Structure formats: C-alpha cells, structure tokens
Coordinates of C-alpha atoms in Angstrom, one line a residue:
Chain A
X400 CA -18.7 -24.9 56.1
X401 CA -22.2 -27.2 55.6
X402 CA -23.2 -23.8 53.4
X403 CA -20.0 -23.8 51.1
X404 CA -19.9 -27.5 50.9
X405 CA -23.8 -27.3 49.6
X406 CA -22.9 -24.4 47.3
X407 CA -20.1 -26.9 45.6
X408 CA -22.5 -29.6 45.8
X409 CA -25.0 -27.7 43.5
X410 CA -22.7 -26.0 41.1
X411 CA -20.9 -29.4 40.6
X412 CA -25.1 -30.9 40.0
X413 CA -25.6 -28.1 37.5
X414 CA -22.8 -28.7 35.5
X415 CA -23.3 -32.3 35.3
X416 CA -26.9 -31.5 34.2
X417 CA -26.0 -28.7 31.0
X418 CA -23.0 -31.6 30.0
X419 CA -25.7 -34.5 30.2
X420 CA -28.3 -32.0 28.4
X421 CA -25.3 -30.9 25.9
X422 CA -24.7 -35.4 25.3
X423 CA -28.5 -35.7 25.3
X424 CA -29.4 -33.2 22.6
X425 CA -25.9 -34.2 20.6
X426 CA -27.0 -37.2 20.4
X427 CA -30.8 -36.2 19.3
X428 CA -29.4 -34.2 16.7
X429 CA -26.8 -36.9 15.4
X430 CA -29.8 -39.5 14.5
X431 CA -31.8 -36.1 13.4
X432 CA -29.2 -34.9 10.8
X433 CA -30.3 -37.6 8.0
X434 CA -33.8 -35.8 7.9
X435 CA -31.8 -32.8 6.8
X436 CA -30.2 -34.3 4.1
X437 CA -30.7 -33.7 0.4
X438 CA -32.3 -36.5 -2.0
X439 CA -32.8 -39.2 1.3
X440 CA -34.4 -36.5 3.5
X441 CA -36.9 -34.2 4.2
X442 CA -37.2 -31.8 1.3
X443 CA -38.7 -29.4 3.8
X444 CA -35.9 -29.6 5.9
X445 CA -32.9 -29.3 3.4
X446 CA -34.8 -26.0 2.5
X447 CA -33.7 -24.9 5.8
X448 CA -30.5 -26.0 5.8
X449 CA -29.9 -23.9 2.7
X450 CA -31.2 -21.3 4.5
X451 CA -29.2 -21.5 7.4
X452 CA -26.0 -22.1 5.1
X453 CA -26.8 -18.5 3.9
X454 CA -26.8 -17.1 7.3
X455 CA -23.9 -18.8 8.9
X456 CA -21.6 -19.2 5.9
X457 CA -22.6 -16.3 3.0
X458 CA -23.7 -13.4 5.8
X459 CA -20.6 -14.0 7.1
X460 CA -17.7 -14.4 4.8
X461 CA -17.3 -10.6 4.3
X462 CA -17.0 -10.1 8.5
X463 CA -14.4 -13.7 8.8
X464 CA -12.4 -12.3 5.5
X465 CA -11.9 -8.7 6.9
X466 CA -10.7 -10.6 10.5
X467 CA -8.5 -13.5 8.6
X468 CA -6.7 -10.2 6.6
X469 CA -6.4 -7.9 9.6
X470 CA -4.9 -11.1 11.4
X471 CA -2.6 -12.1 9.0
X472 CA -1.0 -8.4 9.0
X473 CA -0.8 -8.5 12.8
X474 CA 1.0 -12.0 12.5
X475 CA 3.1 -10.8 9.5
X476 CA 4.2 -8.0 10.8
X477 CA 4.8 -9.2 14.9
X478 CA 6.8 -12.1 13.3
X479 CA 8.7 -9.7 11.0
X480 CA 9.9 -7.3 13.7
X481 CA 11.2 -10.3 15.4
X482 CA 12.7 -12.4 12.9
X483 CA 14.3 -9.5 10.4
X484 CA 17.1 -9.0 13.2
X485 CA 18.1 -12.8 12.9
X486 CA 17.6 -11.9 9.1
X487 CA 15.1 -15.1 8.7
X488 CA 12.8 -12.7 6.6
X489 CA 11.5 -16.2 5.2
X490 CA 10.0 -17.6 8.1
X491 CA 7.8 -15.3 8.1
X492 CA 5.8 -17.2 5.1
X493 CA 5.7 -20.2 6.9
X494 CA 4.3 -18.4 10.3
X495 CA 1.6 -17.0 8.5
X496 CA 0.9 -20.1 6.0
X497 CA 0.8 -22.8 9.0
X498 CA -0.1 -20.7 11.7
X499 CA -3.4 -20.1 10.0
X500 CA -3.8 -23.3 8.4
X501 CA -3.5 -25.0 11.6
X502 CA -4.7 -22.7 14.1
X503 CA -6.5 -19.0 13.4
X504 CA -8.2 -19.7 10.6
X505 CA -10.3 -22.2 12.2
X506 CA -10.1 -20.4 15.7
X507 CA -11.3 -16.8 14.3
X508 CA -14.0 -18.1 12.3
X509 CA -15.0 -20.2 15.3
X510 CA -15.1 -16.9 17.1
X511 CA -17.0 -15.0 14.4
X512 CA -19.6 -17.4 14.1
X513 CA -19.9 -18.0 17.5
X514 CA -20.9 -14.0 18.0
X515 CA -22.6 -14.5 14.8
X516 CA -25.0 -17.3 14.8
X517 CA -24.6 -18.7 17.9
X518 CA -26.1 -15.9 19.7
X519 CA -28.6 -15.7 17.5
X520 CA -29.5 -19.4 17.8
X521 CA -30.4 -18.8 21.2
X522 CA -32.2 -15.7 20.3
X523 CA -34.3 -17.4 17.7
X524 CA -35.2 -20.7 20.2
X525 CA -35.1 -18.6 23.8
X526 CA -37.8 -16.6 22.1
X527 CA -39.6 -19.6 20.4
X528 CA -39.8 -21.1 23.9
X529 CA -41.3 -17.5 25.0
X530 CA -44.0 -17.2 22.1
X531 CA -44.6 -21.4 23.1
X532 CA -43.5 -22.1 19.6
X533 CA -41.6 -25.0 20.8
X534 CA -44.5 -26.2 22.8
X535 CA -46.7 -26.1 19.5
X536 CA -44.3 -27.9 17.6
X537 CA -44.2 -30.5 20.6
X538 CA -47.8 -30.8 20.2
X539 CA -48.1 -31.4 16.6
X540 CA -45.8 -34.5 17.2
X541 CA -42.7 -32.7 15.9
X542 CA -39.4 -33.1 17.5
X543 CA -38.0 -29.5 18.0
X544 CA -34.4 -30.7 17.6
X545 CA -34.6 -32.2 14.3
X546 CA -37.2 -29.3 13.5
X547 CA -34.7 -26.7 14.6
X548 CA -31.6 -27.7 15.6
X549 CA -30.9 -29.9 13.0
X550 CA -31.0 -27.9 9.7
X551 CA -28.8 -26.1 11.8
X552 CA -26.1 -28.2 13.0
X553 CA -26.5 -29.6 9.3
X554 CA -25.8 -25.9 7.7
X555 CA -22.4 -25.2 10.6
X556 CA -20.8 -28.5 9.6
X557 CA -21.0 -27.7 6.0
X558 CA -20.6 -24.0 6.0
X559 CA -17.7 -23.6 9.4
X560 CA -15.3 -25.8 7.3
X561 CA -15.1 -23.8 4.4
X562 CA -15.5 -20.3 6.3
X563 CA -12.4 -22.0 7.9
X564 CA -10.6 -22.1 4.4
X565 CA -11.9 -19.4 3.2
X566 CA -10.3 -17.6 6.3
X567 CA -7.0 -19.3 5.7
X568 CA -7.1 -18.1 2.2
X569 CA -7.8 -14.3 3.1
X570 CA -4.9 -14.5 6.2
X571 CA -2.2 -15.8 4.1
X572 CA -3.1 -13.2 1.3
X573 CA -2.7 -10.8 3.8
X574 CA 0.9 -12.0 4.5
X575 CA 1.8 -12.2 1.4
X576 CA 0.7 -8.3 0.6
X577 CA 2.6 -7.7 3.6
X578 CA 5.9 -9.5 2.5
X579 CA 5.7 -7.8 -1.5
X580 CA 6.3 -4.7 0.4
X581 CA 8.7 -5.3 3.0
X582 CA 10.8 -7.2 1.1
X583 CA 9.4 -6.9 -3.1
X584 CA 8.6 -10.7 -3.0
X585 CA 6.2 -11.3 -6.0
X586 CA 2.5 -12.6 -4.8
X587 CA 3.3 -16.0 -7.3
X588 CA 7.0 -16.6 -5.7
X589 CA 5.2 -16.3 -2.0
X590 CA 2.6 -18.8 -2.9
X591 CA 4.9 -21.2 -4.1
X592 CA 6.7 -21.2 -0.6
X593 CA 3.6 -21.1 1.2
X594 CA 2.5 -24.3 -0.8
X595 CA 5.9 -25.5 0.1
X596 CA 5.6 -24.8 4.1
X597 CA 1.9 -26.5 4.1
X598 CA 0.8 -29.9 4.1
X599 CA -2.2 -31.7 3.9
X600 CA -2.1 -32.6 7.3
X601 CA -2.0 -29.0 8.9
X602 CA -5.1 -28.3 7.0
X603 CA -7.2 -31.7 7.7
X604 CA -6.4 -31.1 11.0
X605 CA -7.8 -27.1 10.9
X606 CA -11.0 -29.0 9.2
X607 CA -11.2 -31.4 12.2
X608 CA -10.9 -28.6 14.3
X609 CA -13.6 -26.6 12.4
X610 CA -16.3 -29.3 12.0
X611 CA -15.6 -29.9 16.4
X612 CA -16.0 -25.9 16.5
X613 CA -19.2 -26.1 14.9
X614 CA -20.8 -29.1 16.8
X615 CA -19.8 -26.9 19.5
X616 CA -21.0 -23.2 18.7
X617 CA -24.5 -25.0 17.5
X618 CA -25.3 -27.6 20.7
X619 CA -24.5 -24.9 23.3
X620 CA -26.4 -22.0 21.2
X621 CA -29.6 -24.3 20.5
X622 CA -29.7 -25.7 24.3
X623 CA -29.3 -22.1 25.6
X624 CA -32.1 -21.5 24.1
X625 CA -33.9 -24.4 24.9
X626 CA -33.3 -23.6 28.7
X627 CA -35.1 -20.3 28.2
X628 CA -37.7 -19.6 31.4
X629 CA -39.5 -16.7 31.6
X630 CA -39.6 -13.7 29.0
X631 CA -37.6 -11.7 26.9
X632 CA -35.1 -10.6 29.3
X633 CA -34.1 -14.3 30.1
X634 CA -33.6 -14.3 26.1
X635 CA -30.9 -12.1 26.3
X636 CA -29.7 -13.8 29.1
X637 CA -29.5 -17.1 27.1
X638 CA -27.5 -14.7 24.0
X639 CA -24.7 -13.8 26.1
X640 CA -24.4 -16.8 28.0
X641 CA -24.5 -18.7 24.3
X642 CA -21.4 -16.2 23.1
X643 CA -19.5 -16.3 26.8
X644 CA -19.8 -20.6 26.9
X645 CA -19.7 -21.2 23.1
X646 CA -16.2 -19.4 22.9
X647 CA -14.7 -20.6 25.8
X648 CA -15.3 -24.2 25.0
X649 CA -13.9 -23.5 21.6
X650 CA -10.7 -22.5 23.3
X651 CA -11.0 -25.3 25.9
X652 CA -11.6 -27.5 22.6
X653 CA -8.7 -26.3 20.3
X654 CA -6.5 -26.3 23.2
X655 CA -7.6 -30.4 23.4
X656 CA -7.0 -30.9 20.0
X657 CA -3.8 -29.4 19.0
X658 CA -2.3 -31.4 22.3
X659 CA -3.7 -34.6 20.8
X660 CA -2.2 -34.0 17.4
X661 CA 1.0 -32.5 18.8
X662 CA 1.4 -35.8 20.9
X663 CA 0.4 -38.5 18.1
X664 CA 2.6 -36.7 15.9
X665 CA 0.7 -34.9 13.7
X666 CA 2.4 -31.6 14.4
Chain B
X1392 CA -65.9 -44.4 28.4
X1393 CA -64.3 -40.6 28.7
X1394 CA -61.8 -39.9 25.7
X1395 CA -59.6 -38.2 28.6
X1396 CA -59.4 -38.9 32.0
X1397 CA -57.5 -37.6 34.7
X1398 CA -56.7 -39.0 37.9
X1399 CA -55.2 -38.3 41.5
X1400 CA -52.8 -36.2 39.3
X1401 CA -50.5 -34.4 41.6
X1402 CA -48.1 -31.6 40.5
X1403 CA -45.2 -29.7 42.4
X1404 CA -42.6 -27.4 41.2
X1405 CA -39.7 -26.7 43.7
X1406 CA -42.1 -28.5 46.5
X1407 CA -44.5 -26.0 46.1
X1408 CA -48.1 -28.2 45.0
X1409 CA -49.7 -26.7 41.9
X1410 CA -52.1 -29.3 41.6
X1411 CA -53.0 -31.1 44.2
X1412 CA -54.7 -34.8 43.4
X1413 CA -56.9 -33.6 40.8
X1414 CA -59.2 -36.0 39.4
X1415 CA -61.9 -35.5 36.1
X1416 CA -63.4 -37.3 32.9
X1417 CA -64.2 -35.5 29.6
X1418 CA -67.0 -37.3 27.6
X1419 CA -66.6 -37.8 24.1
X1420 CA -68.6 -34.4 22.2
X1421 CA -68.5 -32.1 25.3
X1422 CA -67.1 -29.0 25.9
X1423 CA -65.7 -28.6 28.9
X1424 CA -64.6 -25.2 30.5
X1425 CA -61.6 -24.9 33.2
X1426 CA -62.2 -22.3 34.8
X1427 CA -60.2 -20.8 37.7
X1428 CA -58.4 -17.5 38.3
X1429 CA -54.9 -16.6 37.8
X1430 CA -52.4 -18.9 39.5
X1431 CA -55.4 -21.5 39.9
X1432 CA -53.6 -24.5 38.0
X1433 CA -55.8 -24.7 34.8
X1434 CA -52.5 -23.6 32.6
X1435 CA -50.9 -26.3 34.2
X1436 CA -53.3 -28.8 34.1
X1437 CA -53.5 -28.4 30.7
X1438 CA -50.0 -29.1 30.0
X1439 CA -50.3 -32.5 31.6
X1440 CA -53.2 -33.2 29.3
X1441 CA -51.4 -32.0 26.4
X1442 CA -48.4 -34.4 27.7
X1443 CA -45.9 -31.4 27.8
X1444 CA -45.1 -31.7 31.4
X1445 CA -44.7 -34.9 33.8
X1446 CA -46.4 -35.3 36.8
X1447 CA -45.1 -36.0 40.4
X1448 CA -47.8 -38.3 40.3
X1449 CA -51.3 -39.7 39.0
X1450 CA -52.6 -40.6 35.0
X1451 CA -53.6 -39.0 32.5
X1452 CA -55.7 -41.0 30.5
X1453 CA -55.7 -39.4 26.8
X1454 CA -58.1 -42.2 24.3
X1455 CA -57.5 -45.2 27.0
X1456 CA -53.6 -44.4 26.8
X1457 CA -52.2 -43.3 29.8
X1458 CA -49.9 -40.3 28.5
X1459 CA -47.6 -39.8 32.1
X1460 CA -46.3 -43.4 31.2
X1461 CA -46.7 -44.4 27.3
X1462 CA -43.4 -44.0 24.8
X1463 CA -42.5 -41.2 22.9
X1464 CA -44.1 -43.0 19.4
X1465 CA -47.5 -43.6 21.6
X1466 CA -47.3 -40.2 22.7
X1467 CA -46.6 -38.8 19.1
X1468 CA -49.6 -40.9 18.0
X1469 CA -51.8 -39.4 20.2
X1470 CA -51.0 -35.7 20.0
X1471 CA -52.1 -36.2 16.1
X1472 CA -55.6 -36.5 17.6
X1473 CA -55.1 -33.1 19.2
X1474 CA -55.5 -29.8 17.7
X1475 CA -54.1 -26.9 20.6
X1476 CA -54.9 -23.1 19.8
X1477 CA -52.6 -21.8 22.3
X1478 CA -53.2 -18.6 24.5
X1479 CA -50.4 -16.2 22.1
X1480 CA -51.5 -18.2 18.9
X1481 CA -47.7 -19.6 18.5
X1482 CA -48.1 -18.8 14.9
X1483 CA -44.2 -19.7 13.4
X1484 CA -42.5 -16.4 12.6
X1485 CA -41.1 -17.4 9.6
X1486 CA -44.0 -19.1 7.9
X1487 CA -47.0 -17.5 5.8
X1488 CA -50.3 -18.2 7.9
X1489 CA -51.0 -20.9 4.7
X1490 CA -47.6 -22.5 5.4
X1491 CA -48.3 -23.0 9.2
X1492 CA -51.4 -24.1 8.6
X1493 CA -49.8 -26.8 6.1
X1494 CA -47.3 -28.2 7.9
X1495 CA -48.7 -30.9 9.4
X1496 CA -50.6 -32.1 6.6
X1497 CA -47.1 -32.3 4.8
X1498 CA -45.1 -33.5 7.6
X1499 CA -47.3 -36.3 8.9
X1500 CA -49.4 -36.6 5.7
X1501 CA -48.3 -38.2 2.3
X1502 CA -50.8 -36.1 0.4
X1503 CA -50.3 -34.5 -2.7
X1504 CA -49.4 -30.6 -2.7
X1505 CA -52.2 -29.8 -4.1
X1506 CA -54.9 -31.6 -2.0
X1507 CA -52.6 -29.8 1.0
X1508 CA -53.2 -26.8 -1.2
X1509 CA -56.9 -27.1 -1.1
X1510 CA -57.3 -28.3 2.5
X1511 CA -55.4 -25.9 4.1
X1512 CA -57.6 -23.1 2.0
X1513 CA -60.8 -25.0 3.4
X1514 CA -59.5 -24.7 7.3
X1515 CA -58.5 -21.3 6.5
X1516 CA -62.0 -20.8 5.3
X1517 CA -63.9 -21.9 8.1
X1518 CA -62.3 -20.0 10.5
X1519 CA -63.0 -16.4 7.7
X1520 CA -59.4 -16.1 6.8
X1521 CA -59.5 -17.7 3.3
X1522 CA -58.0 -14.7 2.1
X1523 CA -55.4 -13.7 4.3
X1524 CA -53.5 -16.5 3.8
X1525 CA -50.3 -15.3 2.0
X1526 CA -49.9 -13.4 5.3
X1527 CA -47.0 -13.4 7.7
X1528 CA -48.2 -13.8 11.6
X1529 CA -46.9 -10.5 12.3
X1530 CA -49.5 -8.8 9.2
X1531 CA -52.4 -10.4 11.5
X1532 CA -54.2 -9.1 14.5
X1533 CA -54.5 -10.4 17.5
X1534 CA -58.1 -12.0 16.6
X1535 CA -56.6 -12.6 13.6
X1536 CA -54.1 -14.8 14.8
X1537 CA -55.6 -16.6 17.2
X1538 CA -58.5 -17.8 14.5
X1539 CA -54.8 -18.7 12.0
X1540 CA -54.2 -20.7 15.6
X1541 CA -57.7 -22.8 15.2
X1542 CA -57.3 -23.6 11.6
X1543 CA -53.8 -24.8 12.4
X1544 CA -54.9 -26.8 14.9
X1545 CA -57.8 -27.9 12.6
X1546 CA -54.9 -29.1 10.4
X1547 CA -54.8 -32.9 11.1
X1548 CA -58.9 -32.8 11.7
X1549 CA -58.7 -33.6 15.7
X1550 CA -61.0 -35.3 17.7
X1551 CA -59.6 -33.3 20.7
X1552 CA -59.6 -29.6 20.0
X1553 CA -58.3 -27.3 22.8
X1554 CA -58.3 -23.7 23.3
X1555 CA -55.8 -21.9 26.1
X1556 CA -57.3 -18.7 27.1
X1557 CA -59.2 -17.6 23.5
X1558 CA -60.4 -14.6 24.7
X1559 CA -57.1 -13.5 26.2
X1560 CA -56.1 -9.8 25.1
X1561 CA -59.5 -9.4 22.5
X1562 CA -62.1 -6.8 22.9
X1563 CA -65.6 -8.1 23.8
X1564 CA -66.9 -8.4 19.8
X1565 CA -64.1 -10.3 18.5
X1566 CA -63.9 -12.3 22.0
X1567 CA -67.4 -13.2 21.1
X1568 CA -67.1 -14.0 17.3
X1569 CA -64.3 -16.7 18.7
X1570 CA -66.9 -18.2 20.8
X1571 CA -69.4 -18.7 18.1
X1572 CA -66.6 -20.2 16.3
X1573 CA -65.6 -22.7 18.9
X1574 CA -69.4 -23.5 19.0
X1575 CA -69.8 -23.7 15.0
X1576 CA -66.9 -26.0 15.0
X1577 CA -68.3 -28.4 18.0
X1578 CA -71.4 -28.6 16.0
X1579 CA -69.8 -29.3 12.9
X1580 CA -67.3 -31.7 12.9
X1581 CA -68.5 -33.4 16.8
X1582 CA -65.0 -32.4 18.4
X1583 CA -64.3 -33.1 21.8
X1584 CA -63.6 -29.3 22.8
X1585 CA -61.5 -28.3 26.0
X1586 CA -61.4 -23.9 26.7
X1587 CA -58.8 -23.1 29.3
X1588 CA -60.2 -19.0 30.2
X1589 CA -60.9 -17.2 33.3
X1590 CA -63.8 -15.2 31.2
X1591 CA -67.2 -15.6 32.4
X1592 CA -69.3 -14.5 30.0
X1593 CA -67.4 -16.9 27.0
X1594 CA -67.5 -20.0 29.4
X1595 CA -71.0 -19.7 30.1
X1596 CA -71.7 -19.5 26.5
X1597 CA -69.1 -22.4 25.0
X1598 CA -69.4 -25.0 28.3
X1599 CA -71.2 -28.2 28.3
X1600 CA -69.6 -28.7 31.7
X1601 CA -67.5 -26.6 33.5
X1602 CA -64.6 -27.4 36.0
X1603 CA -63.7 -24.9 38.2
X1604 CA -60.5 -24.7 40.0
X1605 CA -58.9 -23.1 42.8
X1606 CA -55.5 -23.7 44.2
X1607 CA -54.9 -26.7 42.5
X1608 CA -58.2 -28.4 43.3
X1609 CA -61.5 -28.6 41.7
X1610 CA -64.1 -26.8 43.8
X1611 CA -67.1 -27.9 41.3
X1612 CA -67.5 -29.9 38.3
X1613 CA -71.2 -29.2 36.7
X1614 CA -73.0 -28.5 34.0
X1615 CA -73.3 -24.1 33.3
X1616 CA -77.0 -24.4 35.3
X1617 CA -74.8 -26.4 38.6
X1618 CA -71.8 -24.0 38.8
X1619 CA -74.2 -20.7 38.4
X1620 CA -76.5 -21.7 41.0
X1621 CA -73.7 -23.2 43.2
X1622 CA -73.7 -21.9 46.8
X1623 CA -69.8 -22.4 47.5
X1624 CA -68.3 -19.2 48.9
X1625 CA -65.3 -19.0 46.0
X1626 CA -67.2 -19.9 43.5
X1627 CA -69.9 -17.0 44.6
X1628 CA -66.6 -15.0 44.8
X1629 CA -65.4 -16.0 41.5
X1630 CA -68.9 -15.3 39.7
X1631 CA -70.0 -12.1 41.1
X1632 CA -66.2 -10.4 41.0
X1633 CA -66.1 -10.0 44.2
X1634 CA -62.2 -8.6 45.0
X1635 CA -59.9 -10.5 47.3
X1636 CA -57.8 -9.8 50.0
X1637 CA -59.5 -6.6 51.4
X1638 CA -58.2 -6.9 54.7
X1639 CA -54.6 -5.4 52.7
X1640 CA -56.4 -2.4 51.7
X1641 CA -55.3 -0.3 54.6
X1642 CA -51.8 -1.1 54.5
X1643 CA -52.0 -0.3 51.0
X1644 CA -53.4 2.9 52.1
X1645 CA -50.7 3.4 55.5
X1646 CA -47.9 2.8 52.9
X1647 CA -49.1 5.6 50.4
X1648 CA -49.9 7.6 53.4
X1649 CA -46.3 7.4 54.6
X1650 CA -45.0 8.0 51.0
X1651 CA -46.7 11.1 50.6
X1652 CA -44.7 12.5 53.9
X1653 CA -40.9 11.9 52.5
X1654 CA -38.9 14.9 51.8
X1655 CA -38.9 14.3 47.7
X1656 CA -42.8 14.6 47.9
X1657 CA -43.0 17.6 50.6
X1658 CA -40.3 19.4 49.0

C-alpha cells in the first residue's frame, strides 16, 4: 500500500515539475519574443525567425494542403451518405465550411506540425544539450530560450495561423469538388453559400485555437529537448515523447476551447 | 587575492557525493591542471566554476563574486570574462566556424561589422585557421575544431580561459600542437588558464600548478616538481599507470572460463 501510495506521490511530483517547467519557460519565452521582432529587435534573431517560418509554415503547406483536401472529401462525402436520404444535399456545404473553419483546419495542422516541427524541435535542442551546445551558449552569457526557443515560438505563432487558413481553404475546396460532382453545383454558386454558412466568429475562434496550438506544439517540443540526459538515444526519446504529449495536449486544449466558446455563446 | 576561489564546495546527485568539500585558489596568470581519472569529479567541478550547475553547498568565488549566490545579470557579467573550449568543441551546427566565432562580439558588442569582421579573422589567426573560416563545423577535424573552440572562446578576450579535456580523442602530434597553443596564448595575452584532462604528458607540459583529484577530493595541490615527486599511493598509481582493481581479474577470468563450457561454444 506505502509502495503504491509512493508511486502516486512521485508521478503526481513529476507532473507538477514538467507543468511548472512548461509555466517557467512560457513565461521566459513570452518576455524573450520582443528580441525576435523585426525593426525593435535583434536583427540576428528575426533572421531566424524567418528561417524557422520556412520550416514550419512553407515546408509544410504541401503535406497540411494534401491532409485539409483528403479531409474535406472524407467529411463531404460521410455527411453526404447521411444527409442525401433526408434529401438535405445542402448541409453538406455548411458541414464542410464550418466544420473546418472551426475545428479541423486548426486541429489537422496542429497535428501536422506537431509531427512536423515539434519533433524536430526536440531533435534539434535534445542533441544541442548532447553536443553541450546549450551549455556553450550558457557560458557566453546567452539565454538558450530567447537564443532558441524564441525565434521559434515567434515563427509557430505567425506561420500555425495561416497554415490554419490555408488548411481551411484547401478542405472546403475539397467539398466543393466533391459537391460539383454529386450534385453539378458550380465551384462559384458553392462559395457563395459557404461565405453564407461562415462567420467571422467561427474563424477568429479557429485562429484563437491555432495561435493556443502553437504555444503548445513549441513549449512542450523545446522543453523536451531541454530535459535531454544522456546521448543520442535519450534524443529519440525526447522526439516521440515531444509528438505523443504535444498532440494530446492539443486535443486536451481544443476540447477546452470549443467548451468555453460553446458556453459563452460563441458557437 | 585568487581571481577564483573555491570553497568547502560540496556536490551530490541522487545522495551520491561527487564532490566532497573541495576547497582551492587559482592565482591570477597561472595555469592550473585538474587532474584526476574518469569519474574523479574534475568535469564536475568545472561546471560549478563555470556556474552551470549549483552546489549542495560551499562558494565559488569567480573575481571576488561568489557565483553559487549572485543574480543572473552578475552571473551574465562574469561569464563575459570567461572563454570555455569545451571537451566536443560545441561548435553550433548551423553556423560557419567565422560566424561562431562572431557571435559574441555581435551579441554582447556594439562594434561595427567590419571591425567583428577583422577580429574574428585575427582569433581565427592565432589559433592557424585564418583560412578555414567559411567552414561548417562538420568540414573540420577533430583538431580542427577544437582550435575553432579556442578562438571562439578567445572571442570576448577573457581573462579566464578554460579548456575541458583538449587532448580528448587527438593523436599524440595534434594533442601536442594544442598544448603549445594553450602555452603561446598564456604567454601572450597573461590569461588565467584552467585544463580539465586526465593526460599526463599535456599536464606536465601546460601546468603551473596542478590539482589532482580522486573521488571528489583533492589528494595534492602542487606545482608539476610536488605532484611528480609526491609519495601518495594514488597519485604513484595515477602517474606510473598502474591498473586498478586486480583482485577482479580472476573472476573475470572464472566467468570466461565458464563461458567457454556452454553448449553454443562446445557445439
């Protein structure tokens, strides 16, 4: 009993310890974001920002597009098989338009980038810890978080945002390829509706959600590879763990958010 | 007064002492050697001296400022008055062996780029890599790299220089070309110069002093003519290679003995 009560004891330590390690370097990064600004900050750093745009944003629009359009068949079609035999073919446009604007668009880039660059976040520091890159920064008075983590966290809120749309864009395409050939309904007709069926709300909220999916995918990459001990096979342990956390905290997150906007009314 | 000075410093990881009440001043101008074999504390003791890990308990006096207890901004201050060449060079990846050597002098320097331009060429020069460079770490060998590691840590013209393990993984000629250089630059611009190595023949060679540990204490601390002619069993042990733990060699032996009778060998 004195054994399993310990074990809960610990667990419940270690979790407190990665949240309070998650708040501490949040926070670090928050006051080290300016330095990664352009015009008021660190010229330096912007250039890696720009450079981490390219990875997390360019690199992957081709992989997020080919997901949003595969999705927004799936979703087509699943809600046409449905809603054809209550001959409510039309629904289908606004299943596709707010379900993505709201939800997968922001959830399936989340996803992508989180297999994407999260994983490679906590490649890139888990092995700088190993090589004692981090430890040479420390000693030529750098802060590794606004050295590192910053130009990234900088780059994901810029670049998740308009993967995000850019996702929405390709899904509802997707449906509206789909509808032209179920039912012959032009590409400009089905855009009107969709435009009709969307708000501005539904898609401010899919940015909230984005720019809280990014905070998200970047903190628990970085500090997964901050927590690196040992060599390159506790790198790969910090990769997966990056991918397994990062996504499920995404979930855990959307799930938060769409409650709270569903309860004040937003939905 | 000693430019560093260490006292009653005590270090445990997971209750297990590392080092154990360690106490030594570094004169301004000398070189002093840690020596010690593998698992002896002298990596660790340098990472209280470089401020990278806190003590249990004990100071760590680094310019009259004890580092175990002064702010971050103190500590920041004083690492700019420390060059480190560590053990695997920590050469960043992603920069040219000029930009690594630069970035200190444009981070913590308001210089203009082309008097960085010019001083980084003159630290590259003194350690014989003026040409090289335009050169990615990974282009470099390992000599290579861990002279781009001096002139980086040149950078900011230290008064502290400090070397972890330079001979580390270097045949004997290049081992010894570093070890001129470490003595070229102590004569040239009066560093205070700490070598963290287990290698005899380069410690003997670079030491004003040498203090030599085992199991987290110092057995001797003495000039190169004092710990040669010392008469203390580990430090006899140490010098002349003698090999440890004999007594294990005939379970060694019993163990291969009963290997070579299992059925896979006597098949």
């Amino acid at each position: 009993m004195a054994t399993v009560i310990e074990g809960i004891g610990r667990k419940t330590l270690n979790q407190l310890d990665y949240v309070g390690g998650l708040s501490i370097q949040m926070w670090a990064a928050l006051r080290a974001v300016g330095a990664s600004l352009p015009l008021v900050g660190n010229r330096y750093r912007w250039k890696a920002s720009v450079g981490q745009m390219l990875q997390i944003g360019v690199s992957a629009l081709p992989m997020v597009g080919l997901m949003a359009v595969c999705s927004g068949f799936i979703l087509a079609m699943q809600g046409a098989s449905e809603l054809r035999r209550l001959g409510a073919m039309h629904y289908v446009i606004d299943l596709v338009a707010v379900g993505f604007t709201r939800e997968l668009g922001p959830l399936l880039t989340a996803i992508a980038v989180s297999g994407r660059s999260g994983s490679a976040f906590a490649a890139e520091i888990g092995t700088m810890r190993v090589t004692e890159e981090i430890d040479a920064l420390r000693v030529m008075a750098f802060e590794p978080v606004e050295f590192v983590l910053a130009p990234k966290y900088l780059a994901a809120l810029i670049m998740v945002p308009c993967l995000s749309i850019a996702s929405n864009v390709c899904g509802i395409l997707a449906g509206g390829i789909f509808m032209f050939f179920s039912t012959h309904l032009g590409l400009g007709l089905y855009l009107q509706y969709v435009l009709t069926s969307i708000q501005l709300r539904d898609v401010i909220s899919g940015l909230i959600k984005s720019l809280a999916f990014a905070t998200i995918i970047v903190h628990v990459g970085c500090l997964e590879g901050f927590r690196v001990h040992g060599g390159p096979d506790a790198v790969g342990r910090s990769t997966t763990t990056a991918v397994v956390k990062s996504t499920f905290l995404v979930i855990v997150a959307d799930v938060l958010f769409t409650a709270i906007f569903y309860l004040t009314g937003k939905h | 007064m000693p430019i560093i000075s260490i006292r009653d410093l005590i270090v445990e990881y997971d209750g297990r002492r590392v080092l154990d009440g360690l106490s030594l001043d570094i004169e301004q101008g000398e070189t002093m050697v840690l020596l010690g074999g593998s698992g002896s504390g002298k990596s660790t003791l340098l990472r209280q001296i470089l401020g990278l890990e806190r003590a249990q308990s004990g100071s760590v006096f680094v310019k009259g400022i004890d580092i175990t207890r002064c702010s971050q901004a103190e500590l920041k201050l004083i690492r700019r008055s420390v060059g480190v060449a560590f053990q695997s060079a920590a050469l960043f990846n992603s920069f040219s062996v000029k930009e690594n050597v630069a970035l200190a002098l444009r981070e913590h320097t308001s210089l203009a780029p082309s008097i960085i331009d010019l001083m980084v060429w003159m630290k590259l020069a003194v350690v014989g890599l003026a040409e090289f460079g335009h050169l990615h770490p990974q282009e470099l060998s390992g000599g290579m790299k861990k002279r781009a590691a001096v002139a980086r840590a040149l950078a900011l013209d230290p008064e502290i220089l400090v070397f972890d393990e330079p001979s580390a993984g270097l045949d004997p000629i290049v081992a010894a070309e570093l070890d001129e250089l470490i003595l070229l630059l102590k004569k040239a611009f009066h560093m205070t110069v700490i070598v963290v190595t287990h290698e005899l023949p380069s410690a003997f060679r670079i030491a004003d002093r040498i203090a030599m540990l085992y199991n987290g204490a110092f057995l001797a601390v003495g000039t190169k003519d004092e710990i040669r002619n010392s008469e203390h069993p580990r430090i006899r042990q140490f010098l002349d290679r003698v090999p440890g733990k004999m007594a294990e060699a005939p379970a060694v032996t019993a163990s291969f003995e009963k290997y070579l009778q299992t059925p896979e060998v006597n098949l």
